Coordinates of C-alpha atoms in Angstrom, one line a residue:
M34 CA 91.8 40.5 -86.5
S35 CA 94.0 37.3 -86.4
N36 CA 93.9 34.8 -83.5
S37 CA 97.4 35.7 -82.5
S38 CA 96.6 39.4 -82.1
C39 CA 93.5 38.5 -80.1
H40 CA 95.7 36.3 -77.9
T41 CA 98.2 39.1 -77.2
N42 CA 95.4 41.4 -76.0
Q43 CA 94.2 38.8 -73.4
P44 CA 96.8 37.9 -70.8
N45 CA 97.3 34.2 -70.6
H46 CA 97.3 32.2 -67.4
N47 CA 101.0 32.3 -66.9
T48 CA 101.1 36.1 -67.4
L49 CA 98.3 36.7 -64.9
K50 CA 100.1 34.4 -62.4
S51 CA 103.3 36.3 -62.9
E52 CA 101.6 39.6 -62.4
K53 CA 99.9 38.4 -59.2
K54 CA 103.2 37.1 -57.9
K55 CA 104.9 40.4 -58.7
S56 CA 102.1 42.4 -56.9
D57 CA 102.7 40.2 -53.8
Q58 CA 106.4 41.1 -53.7
L59 CA 107.1 43.4 -50.9
P60 CA 108.4 46.7 -52.2
S61 CA 111.7 48.4 -51.5
W62 CA 112.1 52.1 -51.9
D63 CA 114.1 53.9 -54.6
L64 CA 115.9 56.9 -53.1
T65 CA 117.2 58.3 -56.4
D66 CA 114.5 61.1 -56.2
L67 CA 116.8 62.4 -53.5
Y68 CA 120.2 61.5 -54.8
P69 CA 121.6 58.8 -57.2
S70 CA 124.1 57.4 -54.7
P71 CA 126.0 58.4 -51.5
D72 CA 129.1 59.4 -53.5
C73 CA 127.3 61.2 -56.4
Q74 CA 128.3 64.6 -57.6
E75 CA 124.9 66.0 -57.0
L76 CA 125.2 65.5 -53.3
K77 CA 128.7 67.0 -53.3
N78 CA 127.4 70.0 -55.3
D79 CA 124.6 70.5 -52.8
L80 CA 127.0 70.5 -49.8
Q81 CA 129.1 73.1 -51.6
K82 CA 126.1 75.2 -52.5
A83 CA 124.9 75.1 -48.9
Q84 CA 128.3 76.3 -47.7
T85 CA 128.3 79.2 -50.3
L86 CA 124.8 80.3 -49.3
I87 CA 125.6 80.1 -45.6
T88 CA 128.7 82.2 -46.0
Q89 CA 126.7 84.8 -47.9
F90 CA 123.9 84.6 -45.4
S91 CA 126.2 85.1 -42.4
E92 CA 128.0 88.0 -44.0
K93 CA 124.7 89.8 -44.8
W94 CA 122.6 89.2 -41.7
K95 CA 124.8 88.3 -38.7
G96 CA 124.5 91.1 -36.1
N97 CA 122.2 93.1 -38.3
L98 CA 118.7 91.7 -37.6
S99 CA 117.7 94.4 -35.1
Q100 CA 118.1 97.1 -37.8
T101 CA 116.4 95.2 -40.6
S102 CA 113.2 96.4 -42.2
S103 CA 110.2 94.1 -42.6
Q104 CA 111.0 93.5 -46.2
E105 CA 114.6 92.7 -45.4
L106 CA 113.6 90.2 -42.7
N107 CA 111.2 88.6 -45.2
Q108 CA 114.1 88.2 -47.6
A109 CA 116.3 86.7 -44.8
L110 CA 113.7 84.2 -43.9
K111 CA 113.3 83.0 -47.5
S112 CA 117.1 82.6 -47.7
Y113 CA 117.1 80.7 -44.4
E114 CA 114.4 78.3 -45.7
I115 CA 116.4 77.6 -48.9
I116 CA 119.5 76.7 -47.0
N117 CA 117.6 74.5 -44.6
E118 CA 115.8 72.6 -47.4
I119 CA 119.2 71.8 -49.0
L120 CA 120.5 70.5 -45.7
G121 CA 117.2 68.7 -45.1
R122 CA 117.4 66.9 -48.4
I123 CA 121.0 65.7 -47.7
G124 CA 120.2 64.7 -44.1
S125 CA 117.0 62.8 -45.1
Y126 CA 119.0 60.8 -47.7
A127 CA 121.6 59.8 -45.2
Q128 CA 119.0 58.9 -42.5
L129 CA 117.1 56.7 -45.0
I130 CA 120.2 55.0 -46.2
F131 CA 121.0 54.3 -42.5
A132 CA 117.5 52.9 -41.9
T133 CA 117.8 50.6 -44.9
D134 CA 120.7 48.7 -43.3
S135 CA 122.4 50.0 -40.2
T136 CA 124.7 47.0 -40.0
N137 CA 126.4 48.0 -43.2
L138 CA 129.6 49.9 -42.1
Q139 CA 129.6 52.0 -45.3
N140 CA 126.0 53.1 -44.5
T141 CA 126.8 54.0 -40.9
K142 CA 130.0 55.9 -41.9
F143 CA 128.1 57.8 -44.6
Y144 CA 125.3 58.7 -42.1
Q145 CA 127.8 59.9 -39.4
D146 CA 129.9 61.8 -42.0
I147 CA 126.9 63.6 -43.3
H148 CA 125.6 64.3 -39.8
E149 CA 128.9 65.9 -38.8
K150 CA 129.0 68.0 -42.0
I151 CA 125.4 69.2 -41.5
T152 CA 126.1 70.0 -37.9
G153 CA 129.2 72.0 -38.9
L154 CA 127.3 73.9 -41.6
S155 CA 124.2 74.6 -39.4
T156 CA 126.4 75.9 -36.6
Q157 CA 127.5 78.7 -39.0
F158 CA 124.0 80.2 -39.2
L159 CA 122.7 79.2 -35.8
F160 CA 123.0 82.9 -35.0
F161 CA 119.9 83.6 -37.0
T162 CA 117.2 82.1 -34.7
L163 CA 119.2 83.2 -31.6
E164 CA 119.2 86.8 -32.8
L165 CA 115.6 86.6 -33.8
N166 CA 114.8 85.8 -30.2
Q167 CA 116.9 88.7 -29.0
L168 CA 114.6 91.2 -30.8
S169 CA 112.2 93.0 -28.5
E170 CA 108.5 92.3 -28.5
E171 CA 107.9 95.9 -29.8
N172 CA 110.4 95.4 -32.7
V173 CA 108.7 92.1 -33.8
K174 CA 105.2 93.6 -33.4
N175 CA 106.1 96.5 -35.6
K176 CA 107.6 94.3 -38.3
M177 CA 104.5 92.1 -38.3
Q178 CA 102.5 95.0 -39.6
D179 CA 103.9 94.0 -43.0
N180 CA 101.4 91.6 -44.7
E181 CA 104.2 89.8 -46.6
L182 CA 106.1 89.1 -43.4
L183 CA 102.9 88.0 -41.6
Q184 CA 103.2 84.5 -43.4
W185 CA 106.2 83.8 -41.2
K186 CA 104.4 84.5 -37.9
P187 CA 103.8 80.8 -37.0
F188 CA 107.6 80.1 -37.3
L189 CA 108.6 83.2 -35.3
D190 CA 106.0 82.4 -32.6
K191 CA 107.4 78.9 -32.4
I192 CA 111.0 80.1 -32.0
R193 CA 110.0 82.8 -29.5
I194 CA 108.2 80.2 -27.2
L195 CA 111.7 79.2 -26.3
R196 CA 112.9 82.7 -25.8
P197 CA 112.9 82.6 -22.0
Y198 CA 115.1 79.5 -22.1
Q199 CA 117.7 80.7 -24.6
L200 CA 121.3 81.0 -23.5
S201 CA 124.1 83.1 -24.8
N202 CA 125.2 82.6 -28.4
E203 CA 128.4 81.0 -27.4
I204 CA 126.8 78.4 -25.2
E205 CA 124.1 77.7 -27.7
K206 CA 126.8 77.1 -30.3
L207 CA 128.7 74.8 -28.0
F208 CA 125.6 72.7 -27.2
H209 CA 124.9 72.5 -30.9
E210 CA 128.4 71.3 -31.9
K211 CA 128.8 69.0 -28.9
A212 CA 125.6 67.1 -29.8
V213 CA 127.6 65.1 -32.5
T214 CA 129.8 63.5 -29.9
G215 CA 127.3 63.7 -27.1
A216 CA 123.6 62.8 -27.3
N217 CA 123.7 61.9 -31.0
A218 CA 126.6 59.6 -30.5
W219 CA 124.9 57.7 -27.8
S220 CA 121.7 57.5 -29.9
R221 CA 123.8 56.0 -32.8
L222 CA 125.3 53.5 -30.4
Y223 CA 121.8 52.5 -29.3
D224 CA 120.5 52.1 -32.9
E225 CA 123.5 50.1 -34.1
T226 CA 123.2 47.8 -31.0
L227 CA 119.5 47.1 -31.6
A228 CA 120.1 46.4 -35.3
T229 CA 122.7 43.8 -34.6
L230 CA 120.8 41.9 -31.9
E231 CA 120.3 38.3 -32.6
I232 CA 117.4 36.7 -30.7
P233 CA 117.6 32.9 -30.1
L234 CA 114.5 31.1 -31.2
K235 CA 114.5 27.3 -31.0
D236 CA 117.4 26.2 -33.2
K237 CA 118.0 29.5 -35.0
T238 CA 118.5 33.2 -34.3
V239 CA 116.2 35.9 -35.7
S240 CA 116.3 39.7 -35.8
L241 CA 114.7 41.9 -33.1
G242 CA 111.8 42.7 -35.4
E243 CA 111.1 39.1 -36.2
A244 CA 111.1 38.1 -32.5
L245 CA 108.8 40.9 -31.6
N246 CA 106.4 39.8 -34.3
K247 CA 106.3 36.4 -32.7
L248 CA 104.7 37.9 -29.7
S249 CA 101.5 38.2 -31.8
S250 CA 101.6 34.5 -32.7
S251 CA 98.4 32.4 -32.2
Q252 CA 100.6 29.7 -30.5
A253 CA 101.2 30.3 -26.8
K254 CA 104.4 28.4 -26.8
E255 CA 105.8 30.3 -29.7
R256 CA 105.0 33.6 -27.9
K257 CA 106.6 32.4 -24.7
D258 CA 109.7 31.1 -26.6
A259 CA 110.1 34.5 -28.3
A260 CA 109.6 36.3 -25.0
Q261 CA 112.3 34.2 -23.4
G262 CA 114.7 34.8 -26.3
L263 CA 114.1 38.5 -26.1
S264 CA 114.5 38.6 -22.3
S265 CA 117.8 36.7 -22.5
V266 CA 119.3 39.2 -25.1
F267 CA 117.9 42.3 -23.3
S268 CA 119.4 41.0 -20.1
K269 CA 122.8 40.5 -21.7
N270 CA 122.8 44.0 -23.0
L271 CA 121.1 45.6 -20.0
R272 CA 124.3 47.2 -18.6
L273 CA 124.9 49.0 -22.0
F274 CA 121.3 50.1 -22.3
S275 CA 121.4 51.4 -18.8
I276 CA 124.6 53.4 -19.4
I277 CA 123.1 54.9 -22.5
T278 CA 119.9 55.9 -20.7
N279 CA 121.6 57.3 -17.7
T280 CA 124.0 59.3 -19.8
L281 CA 121.2 60.7 -22.1
V282 CA 118.9 61.6 -19.2
K283 CA 121.7 63.3 -17.4
D284 CA 122.7 65.2 -20.5
K285 CA 119.2 66.4 -20.9
Q286 CA 119.0 67.4 -17.2
I287 CA 122.1 69.6 -17.6
S288 CA 120.6 71.3 -20.6
D289 CA 117.3 71.8 -18.9
Q290 CA 118.9 73.2 -15.8
W291 CA 121.0 75.7 -17.8
R292 CA 117.9 76.8 -19.7
G293 CA 115.6 76.9 -16.7
F294 CA 112.9 74.4 -17.7
S295 CA 110.8 73.6 -14.6
R296 CA 110.1 69.9 -15.5
P297 CA 111.7 67.3 -17.7
D298 CA 108.9 67.4 -20.4
S299 CA 108.6 71.1 -20.6
Q300 CA 111.0 71.5 -23.6
R301 CA 109.0 68.8 -25.5
N302 CA 105.8 70.6 -24.7
C303 CA 107.2 73.9 -26.0
D304 CA 108.3 72.2 -29.2
N305 CA 104.8 70.8 -29.5
Q306 CA 103.3 74.2 -28.9
I307 CA 101.2 72.8 -26.1
E308 CA 100.8 73.9 -22.6
D309 CA 102.0 71.7 -19.7
S310 CA 98.4 71.9 -18.3
V311 CA 97.0 70.3 -21.4
V312 CA 99.4 67.4 -21.2
D313 CA 98.5 67.0 -17.5
A314 CA 94.8 67.0 -18.4
L315 CA 95.4 64.2 -21.0
V316 CA 97.5 62.1 -18.6
T317 CA 95.0 62.5 -15.8
A318 CA 92.1 61.6 -18.0
V319 CA 93.8 58.4 -19.3
T320 CA 95.1 57.2 -15.9
N321 CA 91.6 57.8 -14.4
N322 CA 90.2 55.5 -17.1
Y323 CA 92.7 52.7 -16.7
Q324 CA 90.2 50.6 -14.7
N325 CA 87.4 51.0 -17.2
L326 CA 89.5 50.5 -20.3
S327 CA 92.6 48.4 -20.1
H328 CA 91.8 46.6 -16.8
R329 CA 88.4 45.7 -18.0
Y330 CA 89.4 44.6 -21.5
Y331 CA 92.3 42.4 -20.4
L332 CA 90.2 40.6 -17.8
L333 CA 87.8 39.8 -20.7
K334 CA 90.8 38.7 -22.8
A335 CA 92.0 36.3 -20.1
K336 CA 88.6 34.8 -20.0
W337 CA 88.5 34.4 -23.8
L338 CA 91.9 32.8 -23.7
G339 CA 90.8 30.5 -20.9
V340 CA 93.5 31.5 -18.4
D341 CA 93.4 32.8 -14.9
K342 CA 96.2 35.3 -15.6
L343 CA 97.8 36.7 -18.7
H344 CA 101.6 36.8 -19.1
H345 CA 103.3 39.8 -20.8
W346 CA 103.7 37.7 -24.0
D347 CA 99.9 37.3 -24.2
R348 CA 99.2 41.0 -24.4
N349 CA 99.0 41.0 -28.2
A350 CA 97.9 37.4 -28.6
P351 CA 95.1 36.9 -31.1
L352 CA 91.8 35.5 -29.7
P353 CA 91.3 31.7 -30.1
E354 CA 88.9 32.1 -33.0
D355 CA 91.2 34.7 -34.6
H356 CA 93.5 32.7 -36.9
D357 CA 94.8 36.0 -38.4
Q358 CA 95.3 34.5 -41.8
P359 CA 98.3 36.0 -43.7
I360 CA 97.2 39.0 -45.7
R361 CA 98.9 39.3 -49.0
W362 CA 100.6 42.6 -49.8
R363 CA 98.3 43.3 -52.8
D364 CA 95.3 42.7 -50.6
A365 CA 96.6 45.0 -47.9
K366 CA 97.0 47.7 -50.5
T367 CA 93.5 47.2 -51.7
I368 CA 92.0 47.4 -48.2
V369 CA 93.8 50.6 -47.3
Y370 CA 93.2 52.3 -50.7
Q371 CA 89.4 51.5 -50.6
A372 CA 89.1 52.9 -47.0
Y373 CA 90.7 56.2 -47.9
H374 CA 88.9 56.4 -51.3
E375 CA 85.5 55.8 -49.7
F376 CA 86.1 58.7 -47.3
D377 CA 87.3 61.0 -50.0
P378 CA 88.5 60.2 -53.6
R379 CA 91.1 63.0 -53.4
L380 CA 92.9 61.1 -50.6
G381 CA 92.3 57.8 -52.4
K382 CA 94.2 59.2 -55.4
M383 CA 97.1 60.2 -53.2
I384 CA 97.2 56.7 -51.6
D385 CA 97.2 55.1 -55.0
Q386 CA 100.3 57.2 -56.0
F387 CA 102.1 56.0 -52.9
L388 CA 101.2 52.4 -53.5
H389 CA 102.3 52.4 -57.1
S390 CA 105.5 54.4 -56.7
P391 CA 108.9 53.2 -55.2
W392 CA 108.3 55.3 -52.1
I393 CA 107.6 52.4 -49.7
D394 CA 110.0 49.9 -48.1
A395 CA 108.1 47.0 -46.6
T396 CA 110.7 44.2 -47.3
L397 CA 112.0 42.2 -44.3
R398 CA 115.7 42.0 -44.1
T399 CA 118.6 42.0 -41.6
G400 CA 119.9 45.4 -40.5
K401 CA 116.7 47.3 -41.5
S402 CA 115.1 49.6 -38.9
S403 CA 112.6 47.4 -36.9
G404 CA 109.9 50.0 -36.6
A405 CA 107.8 52.0 -39.0
F406 CA 107.9 55.7 -40.1
A407 CA 107.0 58.1 -42.8
H408 CA 109.8 60.5 -43.5
P409 CA 108.7 63.8 -45.0
T410 CA 112.1 64.5 -46.6
V411 CA 111.6 67.9 -48.3
P412 CA 108.6 69.6 -50.0
S413 CA 110.3 69.4 -53.4
V414 CA 110.5 65.6 -53.4
H415 CA 108.0 63.4 -51.5
P416 CA 107.8 61.4 -48.3
Y417 CA 109.3 57.9 -47.9
I418 CA 107.6 55.2 -45.9
L419 CA 109.3 52.3 -44.0
L420 CA 107.5 49.4 -42.4
N421 CA 108.2 45.7 -41.9
Y422 CA 105.3 43.7 -43.5
H423 CA 104.7 40.3 -41.9
G424 CA 101.2 39.9 -43.4
R425 CA 99.3 40.4 -40.1
S426 CA 96.2 42.5 -39.7
R427 CA 98.3 44.9 -37.5
D428 CA 100.7 45.4 -40.4
V429 CA 97.7 46.5 -42.6
M430 CA 96.8 49.0 -39.9
T431 CA 100.5 50.1 -39.8
L432 CA 100.4 50.7 -43.6
A433 CA 97.2 52.7 -43.2
H434 CA 98.8 54.7 -40.3
E435 CA 102.0 55.5 -42.2
L436 CA 100.2 56.4 -45.4
G437 CA 98.1 58.9 -43.3
H438 CA 101.4 60.5 -42.3
G439 CA 102.5 60.5 -46.0
I440 CA 99.2 62.3 -47.1
H441 CA 99.6 64.8 -44.3
Q442 CA 103.2 65.5 -45.3
I443 CA 102.3 66.0 -49.0
L444 CA 99.4 68.3 -48.3
A445 CA 101.4 70.4 -45.8
A446 CA 104.4 70.6 -48.1
K447 CA 102.7 73.5 -49.9
Q448 CA 103.5 75.6 -46.8
G449 CA 107.2 75.3 -47.6
Y450 CA 110.1 73.6 -45.7
I451 CA 109.8 75.6 -42.5
L452 CA 106.1 76.0 -42.1
S453 CA 105.1 72.5 -43.2
D454 CA 106.6 71.0 -40.0
T455 CA 103.7 69.9 -37.8
P456 CA 103.9 69.7 -34.0
L457 CA 104.1 66.1 -32.8
T458 CA 100.7 66.3 -31.1
L459 CA 99.0 67.1 -34.5
A460 CA 101.4 65.0 -36.6
E461 CA 99.6 61.9 -35.5
T462 CA 96.1 63.2 -36.5
A463 CA 96.1 62.0 -40.2
S464 CA 97.8 58.7 -39.4
V465 CA 95.4 57.6 -36.6
F466 CA 92.5 58.9 -38.6
G467 CA 93.6 56.7 -41.5
E468 CA 93.7 53.7 -39.2
M469 CA 90.1 54.5 -38.0
L470 CA 89.0 54.8 -41.6
T471 CA 90.4 51.4 -42.4
F472 CA 89.0 49.8 -39.4
Q473 CA 85.5 51.3 -39.9
S474 CA 85.6 50.2 -43.6
L475 CA 86.3 46.6 -42.5
L476 CA 83.8 46.7 -39.7
K477 CA 81.0 48.0 -42.0
N478 CA 81.4 45.1 -44.4
Q479 CA 81.4 42.5 -41.6
T480 CA 78.1 40.8 -40.8
D481 CA 79.4 37.6 -39.0
P482 CA 79.2 38.3 -35.2
R483 CA 82.4 36.2 -34.6
H484 CA 84.4 38.2 -37.2
R485 CA 83.0 41.4 -35.8
H486 CA 84.1 40.4 -32.4
I487 CA 87.6 39.7 -33.8
L488 CA 87.8 43.1 -35.5
L489 CA 86.6 45.0 -32.5
S490 CA 89.1 43.2 -30.2
R491 CA 91.9 44.0 -32.6
K492 CA 90.9 47.7 -32.7
V493 CA 90.5 48.0 -28.9
E494 CA 94.0 46.5 -28.4
D495 CA 95.5 48.9 -31.0
M496 CA 93.8 51.8 -29.2
L497 CA 95.0 50.6 -25.8
N498 CA 98.5 50.3 -27.2
T499 CA 98.2 53.8 -28.6
V500 CA 96.6 55.5 -25.6
V501 CA 97.1 53.5 -22.3
R502 CA 100.5 52.1 -23.2
Q503 CA 101.9 55.4 -24.4
I504 CA 100.8 57.2 -21.3
A505 CA 102.3 54.5 -19.2
F506 CA 105.5 55.1 -21.2
Y507 CA 105.3 58.8 -20.5
Q508 CA 104.9 58.1 -16.7
F509 CA 107.9 55.7 -16.9
E510 CA 110.0 58.5 -18.4
R511 CA 108.9 60.9 -15.8
K512 CA 110.0 58.5 -13.0
V513 CA 113.4 57.9 -14.7
H514 CA 114.1 61.5 -15.4
E515 CA 113.1 62.7 -11.9
A516 CA 115.0 59.9 -10.1
R517 CA 118.1 60.6 -12.1
H518 CA 118.3 64.0 -10.5
E519 CA 119.5 62.4 -7.4
N520 CA 121.9 59.6 -8.5
E521 CA 122.8 57.3 -11.4
L522 CA 120.2 54.6 -11.7
L523 CA 121.0 51.0 -11.5
P524 CA 119.4 48.7 -14.1
E525 CA 117.2 47.2 -11.4
Q526 CA 115.8 50.7 -10.5
I527 CA 114.9 51.5 -14.1
G528 CA 113.3 48.0 -14.4
Q529 CA 111.3 48.6 -11.2
F530 CA 109.9 51.9 -12.7
W531 CA 109.0 50.1 -15.8
L532 CA 107.2 47.3 -13.9
E533 CA 105.3 49.7 -11.7
T534 CA 103.9 51.7 -14.6
Q535 CA 103.1 48.6 -16.6
Q536 CA 101.3 47.0 -13.7
K537 CA 99.3 50.1 -13.0
S538 CA 98.3 50.6 -16.6
L539 CA 97.5 47.0 -17.6
G540 CA 95.8 45.9 -14.4
P541 CA 95.1 42.8 -12.4
A542 CA 94.7 40.4 -15.4
F543 CA 98.5 40.2 -15.8
E544 CA 101.1 38.3 -13.9
F545 CA 104.5 39.7 -14.8
T546 CA 107.6 37.4 -14.8
P547 CA 110.8 39.1 -13.4
D548 CA 112.4 39.1 -16.9
Y549 CA 109.8 41.7 -18.1
N550 CA 111.7 44.3 -16.2
T551 CA 114.1 44.6 -19.1
Y552 CA 111.5 45.4 -21.8
W553 CA 112.0 49.1 -21.6
T554 CA 115.3 48.7 -23.4
Y555 CA 113.9 48.3 -26.9
I556 CA 111.6 51.4 -27.0
P557 CA 113.6 53.9 -29.2
H558 CA 111.5 57.0 -28.3
F559 CA 113.1 57.0 -24.9
I560 CA 116.4 57.5 -26.5
H561 CA 115.8 59.6 -29.6
T562 CA 112.8 61.8 -28.6
P563 CA 112.2 62.0 -24.8
F564 CA 108.5 62.5 -24.0
Y565 CA 107.4 62.0 -27.6
V566 CA 105.1 59.2 -26.5
Y567 CA 102.2 61.2 -25.2
A568 CA 101.7 62.5 -28.7
Y569 CA 100.2 59.1 -29.7
A570 CA 97.6 59.3 -27.0
F571 CA 96.9 62.9 -27.9
G572 CA 96.4 61.9 -31.5
D573 CA 94.2 59.0 -30.8
C574 CA 91.9 60.8 -28.4
L575 CA 91.8 63.8 -30.8
V576 CA 90.9 61.5 -33.8
N577 CA 88.2 59.7 -31.8
A578 CA 86.6 63.0 -31.1
L579 CA 87.1 64.1 -34.7
Y580 CA 85.7 60.9 -36.1
N581 CA 82.5 61.3 -33.9
V582 CA 82.0 64.7 -35.5
Y583 CA 82.4 63.1 -39.0
Q584 CA 79.9 60.3 -38.1
E585 CA 77.4 62.9 -36.9
G586 CA 77.4 64.4 -40.4
F587 CA 79.3 67.6 -39.8
P588 CA 78.8 69.9 -42.9
D589 CA 81.8 69.9 -45.3
F590 CA 83.8 67.7 -43.0
Q591 CA 86.1 66.3 -45.7
D592 CA 86.9 69.7 -47.0
L593 CA 87.6 71.0 -43.5
Y594 CA 89.7 67.9 -42.7
I595 CA 91.9 68.4 -45.8
E596 CA 92.3 72.1 -45.1
M597 CA 93.4 71.1 -41.6
L598 CA 96.1 68.8 -43.0
K599 CA 97.2 71.5 -45.5
A600 CA 97.9 73.9 -42.6
G601 CA 101.0 72.0 -41.5
G602 CA 102.6 74.0 -38.7
T603 CA 100.9 77.3 -39.5
K604 CA 98.2 76.9 -36.8
S605 CA 97.9 75.8 -33.2
H606 CA 95.8 72.9 -32.1
K607 CA 93.1 75.3 -30.9
E608 CA 92.9 77.0 -34.3
L609 CA 92.9 73.7 -36.2
L610 CA 90.1 72.1 -34.0
A611 CA 87.9 75.2 -33.8
P612 CA 86.2 74.7 -37.2
F613 CA 85.0 71.3 -35.9
G614 CA 83.7 72.7 -32.6
L615 CA 86.5 70.9 -30.6
D616 CA 88.8 72.2 -27.9
A617 CA 91.7 70.2 -26.5
S618 CA 92.1 72.5 -23.5
D619 CA 88.7 71.4 -22.3
P620 CA 89.1 68.4 -20.0
A621 CA 85.8 66.9 -21.3
F622 CA 87.5 66.7 -24.7
W623 CA 89.7 63.9 -23.6
Q624 CA 86.9 62.0 -22.0
K625 CA 85.0 62.2 -25.3
G626 CA 87.8 60.5 -27.1
L627 CA 88.2 57.8 -24.4
N628 CA 84.5 57.1 -24.5
V629 CA 85.0 55.7 -28.0
I630 CA 87.2 52.9 -26.6
N631 CA 84.9 52.4 -23.7
D632 CA 81.9 51.9 -26.1
F633 CA 83.8 49.3 -28.1
I634 CA 84.6 47.4 -24.9
D635 CA 80.9 47.6 -24.0
E636 CA 80.0 46.0 -27.3
L637 CA 82.6 43.3 -26.8
E638 CA 81.1 42.4 -23.4
Q639 CA 77.7 42.1 -25.0
I640 CA 79.0 39.9 -27.8

């Protein structure tokens, strides 16, 4: 073998340097697995195909469901799923294009055009679920004797939960069509406003996401400057955000009154297939633990930071000894991969596929959605993940979180488009479990007491943000929705509700400046998915209890865990947790999850 051939088999220094640099480049996703471009022929063909199938579907089944046999209803459900998956593919593509850069007018126009077309198409077969709910209990029970139709029972059960609240076909159709120019239009205005916000910071302006990231800076002045910049911009836009909130809350109230929901979160609870009483038990358990969890921890943090009182911009401040050195993208990938792989190589293999495929967008750029999400798209493709990677430890946990969603979505995809959809309360299970795996992997390998202290404090803060903060958000929403029944709310009233719930949840360690009253404005869940937020606390407490079972050496835990994720939306929370000996309807279940946070704080006090 010649020297030159030996040389080509061994990467030289420049090649290795180039490869390392490339591995540190933040990825952007490639959406061509959905469609080549917004104006491609494939997308136009799918819109036409959907229209043809919907016409055929309507002609065959409209007004005839009560007379169908079990076999015919099974055929109708299969056709219904095919149509929905086509529309789901188109809608996913438009939503991801919009999230990539919502300041691009072509993107926003494409998103709105597609949204209107899908709404128009879906209106034409809205009759199907409405007529399914009009079937008598006896009719449905008789049809369920057919084993082939039995596979659709979870979907039919989910639809029929809302049966008591269903209106006439004409009114349901009106609500559906008006959403484009009603709630959805206001949500779009909110998104586009957030995307274009420019936050003043010293001698420059930055995006909302960049400014929020500065609230985790190790420099107190930098945190304060970012907070003041955010406050000034939120205040300038306060009237608009208040109008959007008042309008959407009133819009929801009108719908709830027509449908007969007894409380503002009841529809969300029905969608999540969870009883009001279970949500109440969760909220009560968390609020009863405020003093022992968040109040106790933040008093410790004030002492560690050497201050009498914390300001709101200190909430996510790193500890003095936590320099939070930037974590390179390639290192973040390694950390998360190893955590999943150590738990189960099957999950590690799936994580590896995500990390080496153009399915993740972590690049920082203007106009991009400021949050993080995993979009399941459709079972025939794969999920896409969006996050904004600043190189902080919390970003690594976000990566672990969203990859957990991605794994869940891929495993559940085998159930098909309709049955793969997991209720929000269970949708956070794999994501939060992935965070716990990553944290425990890092903690296990840490022997230095100072570094262990840092890791524990970071984890406790993340858990408080997931549990305490989200329940405070839920209580804020309840106050806003209940007060809106009487009158339109002034910005000051909304701000007061925000301050009250924040003071109660965070405790006496904080001294809130008046400008903090505006910080409710940037929480998108209040706009897009009212009462979504308790699902985070539900998921965190559930995972804490679940992880305890794993640590205790529960037999075949990994296999049972993967089977739970594969179930998607085919089982209730009771059915999914039963194999692990857990029951979310038991009030003690929530305390078991909260005790995990409590134990971490105990260890921090001892350190």
